[in-house]
Structures are given as C-alpha cells and as structure tokens.
Tab-separated table of C-alpha atoms in Angstrom:
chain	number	residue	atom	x	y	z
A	1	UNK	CA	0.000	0.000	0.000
A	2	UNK	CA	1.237	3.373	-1.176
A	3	UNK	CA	2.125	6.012	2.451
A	4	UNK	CA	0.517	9.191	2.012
A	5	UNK	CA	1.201	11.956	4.976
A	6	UNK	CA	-1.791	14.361	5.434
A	7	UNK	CA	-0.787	17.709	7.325
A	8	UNK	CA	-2.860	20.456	8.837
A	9	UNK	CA	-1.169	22.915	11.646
A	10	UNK	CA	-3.588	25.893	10.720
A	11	UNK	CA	-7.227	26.303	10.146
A	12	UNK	CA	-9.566	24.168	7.733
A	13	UNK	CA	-10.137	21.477	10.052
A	14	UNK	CA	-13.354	19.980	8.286
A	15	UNK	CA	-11.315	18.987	4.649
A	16	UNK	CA	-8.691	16.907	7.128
A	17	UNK	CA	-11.969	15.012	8.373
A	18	UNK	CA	-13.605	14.556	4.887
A	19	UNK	CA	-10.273	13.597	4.016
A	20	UNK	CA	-9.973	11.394	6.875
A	21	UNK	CA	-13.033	9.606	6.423
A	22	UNK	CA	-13.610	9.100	2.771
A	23	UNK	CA	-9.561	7.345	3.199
A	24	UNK	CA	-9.899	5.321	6.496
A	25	UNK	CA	-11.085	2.054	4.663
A	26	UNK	CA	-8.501	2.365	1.638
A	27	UNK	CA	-7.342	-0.733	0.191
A	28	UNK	CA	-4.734	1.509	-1.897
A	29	UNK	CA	-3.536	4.021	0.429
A	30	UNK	CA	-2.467	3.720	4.647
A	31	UNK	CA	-2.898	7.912	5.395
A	32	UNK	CA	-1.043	9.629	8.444
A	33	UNK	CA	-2.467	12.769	9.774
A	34	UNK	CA	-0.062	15.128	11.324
A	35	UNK	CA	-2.731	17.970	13.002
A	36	UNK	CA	-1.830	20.810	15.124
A	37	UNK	CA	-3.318	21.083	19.006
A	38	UNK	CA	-5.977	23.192	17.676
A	39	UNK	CA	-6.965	20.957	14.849
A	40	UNK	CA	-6.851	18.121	17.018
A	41	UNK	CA	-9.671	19.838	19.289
A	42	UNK	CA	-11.998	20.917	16.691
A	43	UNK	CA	-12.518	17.524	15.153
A	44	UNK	CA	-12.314	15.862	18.754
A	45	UNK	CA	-9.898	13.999	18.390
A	46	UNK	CA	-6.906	12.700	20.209
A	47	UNK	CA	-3.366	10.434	19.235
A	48	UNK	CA	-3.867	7.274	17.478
A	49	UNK	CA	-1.970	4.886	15.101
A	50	UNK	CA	-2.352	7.068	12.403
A	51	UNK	CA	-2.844	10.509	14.224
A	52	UNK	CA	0.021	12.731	15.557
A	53	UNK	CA	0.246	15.761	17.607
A	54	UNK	CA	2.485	17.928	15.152
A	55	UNK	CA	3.688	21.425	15.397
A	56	UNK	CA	5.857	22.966	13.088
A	57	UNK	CA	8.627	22.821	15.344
A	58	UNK	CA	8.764	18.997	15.120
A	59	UNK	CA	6.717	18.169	11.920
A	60	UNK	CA	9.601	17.693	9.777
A	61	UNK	CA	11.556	15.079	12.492
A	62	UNK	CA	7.849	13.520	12.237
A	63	UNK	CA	8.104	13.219	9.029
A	64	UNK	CA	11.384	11.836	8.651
A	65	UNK	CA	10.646	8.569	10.714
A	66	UNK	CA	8.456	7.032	8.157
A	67	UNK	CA	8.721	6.716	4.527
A	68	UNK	CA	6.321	8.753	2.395
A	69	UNK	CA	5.053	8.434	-1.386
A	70	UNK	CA	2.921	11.665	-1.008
A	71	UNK	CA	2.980	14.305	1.154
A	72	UNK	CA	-0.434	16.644	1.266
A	73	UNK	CA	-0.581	20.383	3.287
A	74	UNK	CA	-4.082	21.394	3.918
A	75	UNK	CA	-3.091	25.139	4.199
A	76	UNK	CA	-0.051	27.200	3.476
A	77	UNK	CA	-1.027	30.451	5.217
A	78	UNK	CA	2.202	30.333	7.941
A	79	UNK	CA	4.800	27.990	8.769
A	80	UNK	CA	6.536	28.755	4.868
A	81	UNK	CA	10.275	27.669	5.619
A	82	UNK	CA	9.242	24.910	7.697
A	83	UNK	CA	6.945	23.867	4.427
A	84	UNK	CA	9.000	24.864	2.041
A	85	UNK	CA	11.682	21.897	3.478
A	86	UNK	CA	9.125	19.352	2.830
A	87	UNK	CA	8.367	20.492	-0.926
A	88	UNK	CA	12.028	19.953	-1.212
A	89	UNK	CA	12.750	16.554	0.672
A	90	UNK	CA	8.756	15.059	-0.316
A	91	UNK	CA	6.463	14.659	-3.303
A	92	UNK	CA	4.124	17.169	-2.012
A	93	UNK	CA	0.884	18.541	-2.980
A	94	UNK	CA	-0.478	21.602	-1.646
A	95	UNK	CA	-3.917	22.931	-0.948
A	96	UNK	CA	-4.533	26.423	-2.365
A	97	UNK	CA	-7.377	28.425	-0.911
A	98	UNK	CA	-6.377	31.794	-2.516
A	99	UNK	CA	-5.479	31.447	-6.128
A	100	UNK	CA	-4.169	35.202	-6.350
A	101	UNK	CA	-2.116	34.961	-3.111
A	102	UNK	CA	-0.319	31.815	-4.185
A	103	UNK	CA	0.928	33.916	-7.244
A	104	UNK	CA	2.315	37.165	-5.789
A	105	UNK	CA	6.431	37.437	-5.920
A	106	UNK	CA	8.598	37.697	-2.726
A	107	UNK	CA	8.370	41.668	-3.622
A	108	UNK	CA	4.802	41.771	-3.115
A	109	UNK	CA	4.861	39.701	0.071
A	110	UNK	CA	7.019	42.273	1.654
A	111	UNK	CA	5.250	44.664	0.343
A	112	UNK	CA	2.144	43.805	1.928
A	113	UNK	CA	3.443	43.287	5.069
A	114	UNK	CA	2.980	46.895	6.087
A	115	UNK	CA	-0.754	46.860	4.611
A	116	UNK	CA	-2.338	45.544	8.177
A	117	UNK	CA	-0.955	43.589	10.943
A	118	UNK	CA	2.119	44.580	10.922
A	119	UNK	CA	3.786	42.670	13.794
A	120	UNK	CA	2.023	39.151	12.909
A	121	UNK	CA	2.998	39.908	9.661
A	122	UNK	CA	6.671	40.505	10.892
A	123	UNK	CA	6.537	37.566	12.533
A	124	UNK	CA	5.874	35.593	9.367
A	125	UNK	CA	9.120	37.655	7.581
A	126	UNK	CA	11.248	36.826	10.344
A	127	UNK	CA	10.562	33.864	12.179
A	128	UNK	CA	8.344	31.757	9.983
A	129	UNK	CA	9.838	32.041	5.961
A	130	UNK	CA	6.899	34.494	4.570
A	131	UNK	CA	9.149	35.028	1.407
A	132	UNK	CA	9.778	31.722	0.528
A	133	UNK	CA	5.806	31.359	0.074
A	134	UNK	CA	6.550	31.599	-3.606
A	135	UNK	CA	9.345	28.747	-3.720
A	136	UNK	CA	6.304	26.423	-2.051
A	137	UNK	CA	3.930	26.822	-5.191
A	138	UNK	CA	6.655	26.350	-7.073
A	139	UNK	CA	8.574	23.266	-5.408
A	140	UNK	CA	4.727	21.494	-5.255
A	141	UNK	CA	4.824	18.386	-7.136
A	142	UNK	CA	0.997	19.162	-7.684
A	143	UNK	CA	-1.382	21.815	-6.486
A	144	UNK	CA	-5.006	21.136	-5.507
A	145	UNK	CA	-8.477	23.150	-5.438
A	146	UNK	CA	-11.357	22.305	-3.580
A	147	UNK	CA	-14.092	23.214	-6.441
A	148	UNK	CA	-13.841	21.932	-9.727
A	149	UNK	CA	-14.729	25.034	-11.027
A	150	UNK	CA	-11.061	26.768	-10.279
A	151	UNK	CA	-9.518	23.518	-11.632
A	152	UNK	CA	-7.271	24.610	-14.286
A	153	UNK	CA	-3.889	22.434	-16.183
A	154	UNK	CA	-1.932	23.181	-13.039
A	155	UNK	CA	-4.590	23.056	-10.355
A	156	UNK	CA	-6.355	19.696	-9.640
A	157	UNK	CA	-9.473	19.388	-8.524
A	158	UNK	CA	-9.131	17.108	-4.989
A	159	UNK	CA	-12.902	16.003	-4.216
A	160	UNK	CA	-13.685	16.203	-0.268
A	161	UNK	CA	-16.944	16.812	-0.501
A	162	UNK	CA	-19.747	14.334	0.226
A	163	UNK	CA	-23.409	14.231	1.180
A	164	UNK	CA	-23.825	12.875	4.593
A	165	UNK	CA	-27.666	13.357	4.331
A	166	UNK	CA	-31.199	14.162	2.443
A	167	UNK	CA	-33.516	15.591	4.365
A	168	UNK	CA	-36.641	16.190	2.689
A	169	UNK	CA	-38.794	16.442	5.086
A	170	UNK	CA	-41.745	19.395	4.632
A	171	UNK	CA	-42.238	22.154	7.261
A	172	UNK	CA	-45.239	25.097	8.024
A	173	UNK	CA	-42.517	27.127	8.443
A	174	UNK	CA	-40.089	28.475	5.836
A	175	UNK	CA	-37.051	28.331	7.554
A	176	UNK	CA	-34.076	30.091	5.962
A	177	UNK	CA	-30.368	29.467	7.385
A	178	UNK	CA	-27.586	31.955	6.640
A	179	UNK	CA	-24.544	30.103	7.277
A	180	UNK	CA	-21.426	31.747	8.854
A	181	UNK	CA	-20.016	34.459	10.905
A	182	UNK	CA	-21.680	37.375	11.012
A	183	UNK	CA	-19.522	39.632	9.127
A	184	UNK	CA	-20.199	42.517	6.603
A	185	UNK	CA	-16.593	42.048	5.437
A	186	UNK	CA	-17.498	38.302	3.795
A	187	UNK	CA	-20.916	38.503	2.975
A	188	UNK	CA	-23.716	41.556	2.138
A	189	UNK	CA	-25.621	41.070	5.375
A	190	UNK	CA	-27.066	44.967	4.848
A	191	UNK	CA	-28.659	43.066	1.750
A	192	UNK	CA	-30.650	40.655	3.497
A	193	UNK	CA	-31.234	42.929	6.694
A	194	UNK	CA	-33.041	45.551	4.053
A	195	UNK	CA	-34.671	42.561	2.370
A	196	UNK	CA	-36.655	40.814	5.225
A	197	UNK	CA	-39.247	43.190	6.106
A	198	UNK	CA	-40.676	42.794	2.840
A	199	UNK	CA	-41.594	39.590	3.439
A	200	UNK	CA	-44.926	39.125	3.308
A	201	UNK	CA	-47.234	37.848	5.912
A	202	UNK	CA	-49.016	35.035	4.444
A	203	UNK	CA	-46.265	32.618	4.817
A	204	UNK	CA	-44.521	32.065	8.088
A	205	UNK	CA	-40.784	32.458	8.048
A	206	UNK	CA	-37.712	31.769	10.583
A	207	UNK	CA	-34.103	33.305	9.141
A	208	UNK	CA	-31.020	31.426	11.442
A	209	UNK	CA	-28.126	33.865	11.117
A	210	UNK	CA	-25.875	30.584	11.492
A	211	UNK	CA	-22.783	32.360	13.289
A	212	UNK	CA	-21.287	34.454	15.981
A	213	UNK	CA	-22.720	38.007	15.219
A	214	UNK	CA	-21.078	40.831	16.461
A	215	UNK	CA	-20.349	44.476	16.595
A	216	UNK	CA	-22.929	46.502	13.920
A	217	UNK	CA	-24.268	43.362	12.502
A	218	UNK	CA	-25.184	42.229	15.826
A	219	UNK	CA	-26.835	45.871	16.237
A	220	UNK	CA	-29.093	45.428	13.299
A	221	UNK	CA	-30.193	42.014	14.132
A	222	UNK	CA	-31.357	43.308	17.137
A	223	UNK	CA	-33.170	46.561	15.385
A	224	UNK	CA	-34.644	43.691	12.957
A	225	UNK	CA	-35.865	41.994	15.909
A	226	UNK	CA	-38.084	45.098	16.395
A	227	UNK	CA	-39.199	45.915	13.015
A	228	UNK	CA	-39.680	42.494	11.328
A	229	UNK	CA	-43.082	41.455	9.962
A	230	UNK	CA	-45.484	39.591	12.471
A	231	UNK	CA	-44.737	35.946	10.968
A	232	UNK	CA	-41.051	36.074	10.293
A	233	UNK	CA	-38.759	34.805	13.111
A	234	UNK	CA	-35.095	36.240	13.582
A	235	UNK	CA	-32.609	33.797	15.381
A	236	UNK	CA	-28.979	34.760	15.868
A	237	UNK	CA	-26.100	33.787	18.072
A	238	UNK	CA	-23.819	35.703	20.084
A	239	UNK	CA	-21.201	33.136	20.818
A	240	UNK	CA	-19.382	30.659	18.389
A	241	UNK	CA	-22.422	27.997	17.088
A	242	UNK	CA	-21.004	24.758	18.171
A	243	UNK	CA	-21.148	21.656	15.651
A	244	UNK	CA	-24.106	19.947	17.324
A	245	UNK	CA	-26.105	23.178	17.133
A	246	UNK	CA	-24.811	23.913	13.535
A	247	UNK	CA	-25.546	20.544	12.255
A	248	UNK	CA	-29.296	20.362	13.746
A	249	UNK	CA	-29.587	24.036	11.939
A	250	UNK	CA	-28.613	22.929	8.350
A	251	UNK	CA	-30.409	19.832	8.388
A	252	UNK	CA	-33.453	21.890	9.209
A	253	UNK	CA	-33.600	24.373	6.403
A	254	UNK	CA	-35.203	24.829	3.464
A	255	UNK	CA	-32.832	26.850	1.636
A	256	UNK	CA	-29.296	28.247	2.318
A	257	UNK	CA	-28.821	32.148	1.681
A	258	UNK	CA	-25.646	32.908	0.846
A	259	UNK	CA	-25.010	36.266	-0.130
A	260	UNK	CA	-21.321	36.323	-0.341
A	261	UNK	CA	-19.449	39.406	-0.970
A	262	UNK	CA	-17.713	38.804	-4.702
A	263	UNK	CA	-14.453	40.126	-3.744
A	264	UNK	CA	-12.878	39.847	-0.738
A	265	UNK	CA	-9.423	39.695	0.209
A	266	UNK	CA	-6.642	37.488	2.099
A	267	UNK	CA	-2.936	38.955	3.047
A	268	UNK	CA	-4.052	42.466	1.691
A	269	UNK	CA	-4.326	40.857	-1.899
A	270	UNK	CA	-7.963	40.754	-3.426
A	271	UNK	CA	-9.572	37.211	-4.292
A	272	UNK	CA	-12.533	36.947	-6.200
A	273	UNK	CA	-15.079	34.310	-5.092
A	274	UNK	CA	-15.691	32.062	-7.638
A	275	UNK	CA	-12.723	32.678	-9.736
A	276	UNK	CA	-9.956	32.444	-7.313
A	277	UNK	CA	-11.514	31.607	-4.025
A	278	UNK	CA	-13.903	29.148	-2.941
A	279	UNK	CA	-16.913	30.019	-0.372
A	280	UNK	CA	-17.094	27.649	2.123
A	281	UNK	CA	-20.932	27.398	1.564
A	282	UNK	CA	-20.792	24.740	-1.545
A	283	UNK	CA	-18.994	22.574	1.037
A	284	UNK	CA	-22.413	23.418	3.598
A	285	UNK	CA	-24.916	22.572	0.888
A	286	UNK	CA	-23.377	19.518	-0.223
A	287	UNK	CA	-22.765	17.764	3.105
A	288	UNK	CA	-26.286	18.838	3.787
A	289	UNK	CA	-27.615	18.262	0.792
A	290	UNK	CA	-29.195	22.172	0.031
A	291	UNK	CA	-30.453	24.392	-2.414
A	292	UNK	CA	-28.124	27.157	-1.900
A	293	UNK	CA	-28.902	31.054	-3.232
A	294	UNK	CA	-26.178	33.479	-4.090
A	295	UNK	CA	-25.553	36.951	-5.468
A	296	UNK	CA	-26.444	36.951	-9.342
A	297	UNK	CA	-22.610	37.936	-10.046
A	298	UNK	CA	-21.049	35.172	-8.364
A	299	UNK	CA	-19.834	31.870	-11.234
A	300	UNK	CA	-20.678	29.005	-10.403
A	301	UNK	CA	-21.589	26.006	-12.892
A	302	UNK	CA	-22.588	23.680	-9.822
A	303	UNK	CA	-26.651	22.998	-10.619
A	304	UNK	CA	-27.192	23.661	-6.390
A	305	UNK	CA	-25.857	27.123	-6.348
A	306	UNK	CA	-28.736	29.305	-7.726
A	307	UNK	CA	-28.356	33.034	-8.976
A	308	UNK	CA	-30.249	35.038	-6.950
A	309	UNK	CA	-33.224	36.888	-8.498
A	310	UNK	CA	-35.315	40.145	-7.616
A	311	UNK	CA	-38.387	38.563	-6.121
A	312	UNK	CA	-36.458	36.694	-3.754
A	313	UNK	CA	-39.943	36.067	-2.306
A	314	UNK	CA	-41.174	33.741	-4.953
A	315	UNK	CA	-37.734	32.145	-5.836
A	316	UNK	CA	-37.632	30.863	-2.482
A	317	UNK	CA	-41.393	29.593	-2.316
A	318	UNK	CA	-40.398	28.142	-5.825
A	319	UNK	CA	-36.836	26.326	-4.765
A	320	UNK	CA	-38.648	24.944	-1.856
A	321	UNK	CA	-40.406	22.424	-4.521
A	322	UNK	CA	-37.555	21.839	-6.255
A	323	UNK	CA	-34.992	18.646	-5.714
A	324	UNK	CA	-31.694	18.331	-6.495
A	325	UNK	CA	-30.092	14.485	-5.808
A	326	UNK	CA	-26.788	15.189	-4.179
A	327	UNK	CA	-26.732	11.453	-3.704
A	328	UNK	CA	-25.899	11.326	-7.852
A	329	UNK	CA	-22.264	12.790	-7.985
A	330	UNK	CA	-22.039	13.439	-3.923
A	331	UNK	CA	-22.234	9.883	-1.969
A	332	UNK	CA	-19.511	8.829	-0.183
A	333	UNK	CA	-18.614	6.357	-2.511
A	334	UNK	CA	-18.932	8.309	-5.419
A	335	UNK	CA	-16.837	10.824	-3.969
A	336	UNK	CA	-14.081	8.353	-1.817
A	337	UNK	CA	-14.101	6.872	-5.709
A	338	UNK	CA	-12.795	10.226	-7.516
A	339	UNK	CA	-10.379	11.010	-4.700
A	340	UNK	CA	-8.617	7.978	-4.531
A	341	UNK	CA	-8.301	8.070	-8.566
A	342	UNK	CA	-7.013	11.423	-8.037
A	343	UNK	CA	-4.367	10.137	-5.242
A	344	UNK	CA	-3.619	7.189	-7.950
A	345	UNK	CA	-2.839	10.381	-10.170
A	346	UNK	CA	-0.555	12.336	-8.559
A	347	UNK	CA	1.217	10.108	-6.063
C-alpha cells in the first residue's frame, strides 16, 4: 500500500476530516495525519496509530521517521520555511485556498506586510519564511483546489466533498439558514437585513443567522428583531455555534442564503469568489444536501448554487419544490471513488 502523509497545523479542520473519512477504509492508500493542538480539538480527536500531535517545530523530524510516497498540506497560510523543506525533501501537494495569493512574488509579500498587521505579519518575515511562500507553489509536485470550477492544467481538482444526508422532510414554516459568521466584510448582510421586512405575511418564516454576530451586525439584528413582519422569526447567536447546534440548523432548512461578498481579500491581496476563491458554503450545501442562493454575479456552474433573483420572495417559495439528488455525484462512494483516482494520479 502506497504512504501518504496528510498535514494540517492551521485552520480548515473539516477537509482533514472529509479527508480522513472518505480514506480510512482504503485498500490503496495507509494515510497519516499530522494535526496541530488546535486541529486536534476541533474535530475531537486525540493520538492514534495514524494521528500525531504535530507542530511545526517537530513536523519535519515527524516526518522523517516514516517513509512517504505523497505528502499533502491542507493550508499554506504560515509555517513557509518549515513547508517549504518538505516540498524539497517530499512529493508534495499543496492545498490552495487563494489562487491570487499563491501567485504574488517575494516583492509583493514584503510589500504587503505593512498593509495591516504589521507585527504578525513581521513575525511571518522573520521567524516563519513568509518570502519563501513563492518557492512552495513552485517546489509542489501538484497543487489542488477544492471546487472543480477553479480547476485549471496546473490546479487539480481534490474532491472532499460528500453528502452525509437528504432531508426532505416538509415544514409550516419556511425556515431560511444563513450560514457563517456574522460579518459585513465576507458577505452583504445589509442586503438581506433591508430585504426581510418585505416579506410578506401570508407565509410564516424563521431566518437562522448561522454564526457568531457581532459588533454593527449584531446591532441590526437586534433593530430587525423590532421591526420584522409579524410571521417572520429572527434567530442569531452571540457566541461561536457549536457543531451539534450547527448541524441540527442545516439539516433543518429549506434553503441556504448565501449572499457572499464577490471580492474579498486574504494577506491584503484581493480574491474573487468564484474565480480564485472558494466560499465555504458549496462545502455546507453539499454535506447537507441544500439548495443554496447566491448573489447573481457570483460563477458558479454547480446545478445547487442558484443566482439570486429580484423577487427573492417567490424564488424561495419556488426552490422549496424543487430537488436536487446530491446522492448522484455526492455519496460517499462516489466521492471516496474520484479522490482515490485522483491520489492514484498524482502520487
């Protein structure tokens, strides 16, 4: 069987557990996960035979006591010398999550490093390699996107996604789940705050703000709370939703509103959703198997995303009637299927 190392020190926990799971009965591949502390305690889990406690001051003496034919990093947002070394010694392939920042020059990165947080920033120049980001991308024996649609001759689509359940089940009320934090920054939440009184009365309705809300969001969900029409219900959370809370949540909508912002920006450097970023969200309404709405500007050839039109009203009431079988392309097996002929591939 062909040794493939998995490593994740930073954030994107959830793609090391789809990764995790759709590999753990493999007749092809035996997979080691090196996760940081953090990592470890989002997914709840703890040491095993083929789970390590890794930082990146010991991930490469890890490494280095077991023989490897692939090598995948999750996320190269810090730790750049310390993954730059493994490029070098390993057949590596490396997650991308912002197209735009994986292509600026060592004179950019410095640039940018007086843009906004300076000192963590100086911390990456100094201690942690930030200029030999560009050396990673091009070291890489392969580089990997999570949605097909950024797949391009050098970027390979790596399929993580799966449907983990259908739930068609029919409710009185229309509930509508807004997924994520609560930020202006990442999504046009002034949008949808403007939009909701306007629903009409005749149909009851319950919007889920599915994330910590906070400073002026938080303020206008609670002005909403006041001015909303008589049958719509407002939920929101002040704290960090935990998984339990956000799972019962998803299961139980209707529809997903996403109304992500279409350019955003990472390390100071814009990223364009769709084109060189991926929202989060497709992940959402594949694993739970939604009809998800977005801004009319944002690409997307996925059949589940839908452009969003002006009578939001009676798209909604409309998509409500509407299925879409995930199970088709987004089963486990279909999915563990296509990743481990992509692994095949590139190892």
């Amino acid at each position: 069987m062909k040794k493939i190392a998995y490593i994740e020190l930073d954030t994107h926990a959830e793609i090391a557990s789809n990764f995790k799971d759709l590999t753990k009965n493999s007749e092809e591949f035996e997979v080691d996960f090196y996760l940081s502390e953090k990592i470890l305690k989002q997914l709840g889990l703890s040491q095993s035979d083929n789970v390590f406690h890794s930082s990146a001051a010991n991930l490469l003496y890890q490494l280095s006591r077991k023989r490897y034919d692939l090598v995948i990093i999750g996320t190269v947002h810090r730790y750049f010398n310390v993954f730059n070394e493994v490029c070098t010694k390993y057949r590596t392939s490396v997650i991308v999550h912002n197209l735009n920042f994986s292509r600026l020059s060592k004179f950019y990165l410095f640039a940018k490093i007086f843009k906004k947080n300076f000192t963590y920033r100086l911390k990456l120049l100094l201690k942690e390699g930030l200029l030999e980001a560009p050396e990673i991308y091009k070291n890489a024996s392969h580089l990997l996107v999570l949605d097909e649609n950024l797949a391009r001759e050098n970027l390979k689509f790596l399929p993580v996604f799966y449907t983990r359940s259908q739930n068609n089940e029919k409710h009185s009320v229309f509930t509508v789940v807004i997924p994520g934090a609560v930020s202006q920054q990442r999504r046009d939440y002034r949008m949808i705050f403007s939009t909701i009184p306007a629903f009409p009365k005749n149909q009851r309705w319950e919007f889920v703000f599915l994330g910590k809300a906070t400073g002026n969001e938080l303020k206008s969900l609670q002005n909403l709370e006041h001015t909303k029409p008589e049958r719509v219900e407002i939920r929101y959370f002040t704290e960090k939703v935990n998984q339990r809370e956000f799972d019962e949540w998803m299961e139980k909508a209707d529809i997903l509103w996403c109304p992500v912002q279409s350019e955003t920006e990472f390390f100071s450097n814009p990223e364009i959703y769709g084109k060189t970023k991926m929202t989060g969200n497709i992940g959402d309404a594949i694993k739970y198997s939604k009809l998800a709405v977005v801004p009319e500007d944002y690409y997307s050839s996925f059949k589940f995303i839908i452009p969003q039109e002006k009578d939001i009203v009676r798209q909604f009431l409309a998509l409500k009637e509407k299925h879409f079988d995930f199970e088709k392309k987004y089963s486990y097996d279909f999915v563990s299927r296509d990743l481990h002929q992509l692994l095949q591939a590139i190892i």
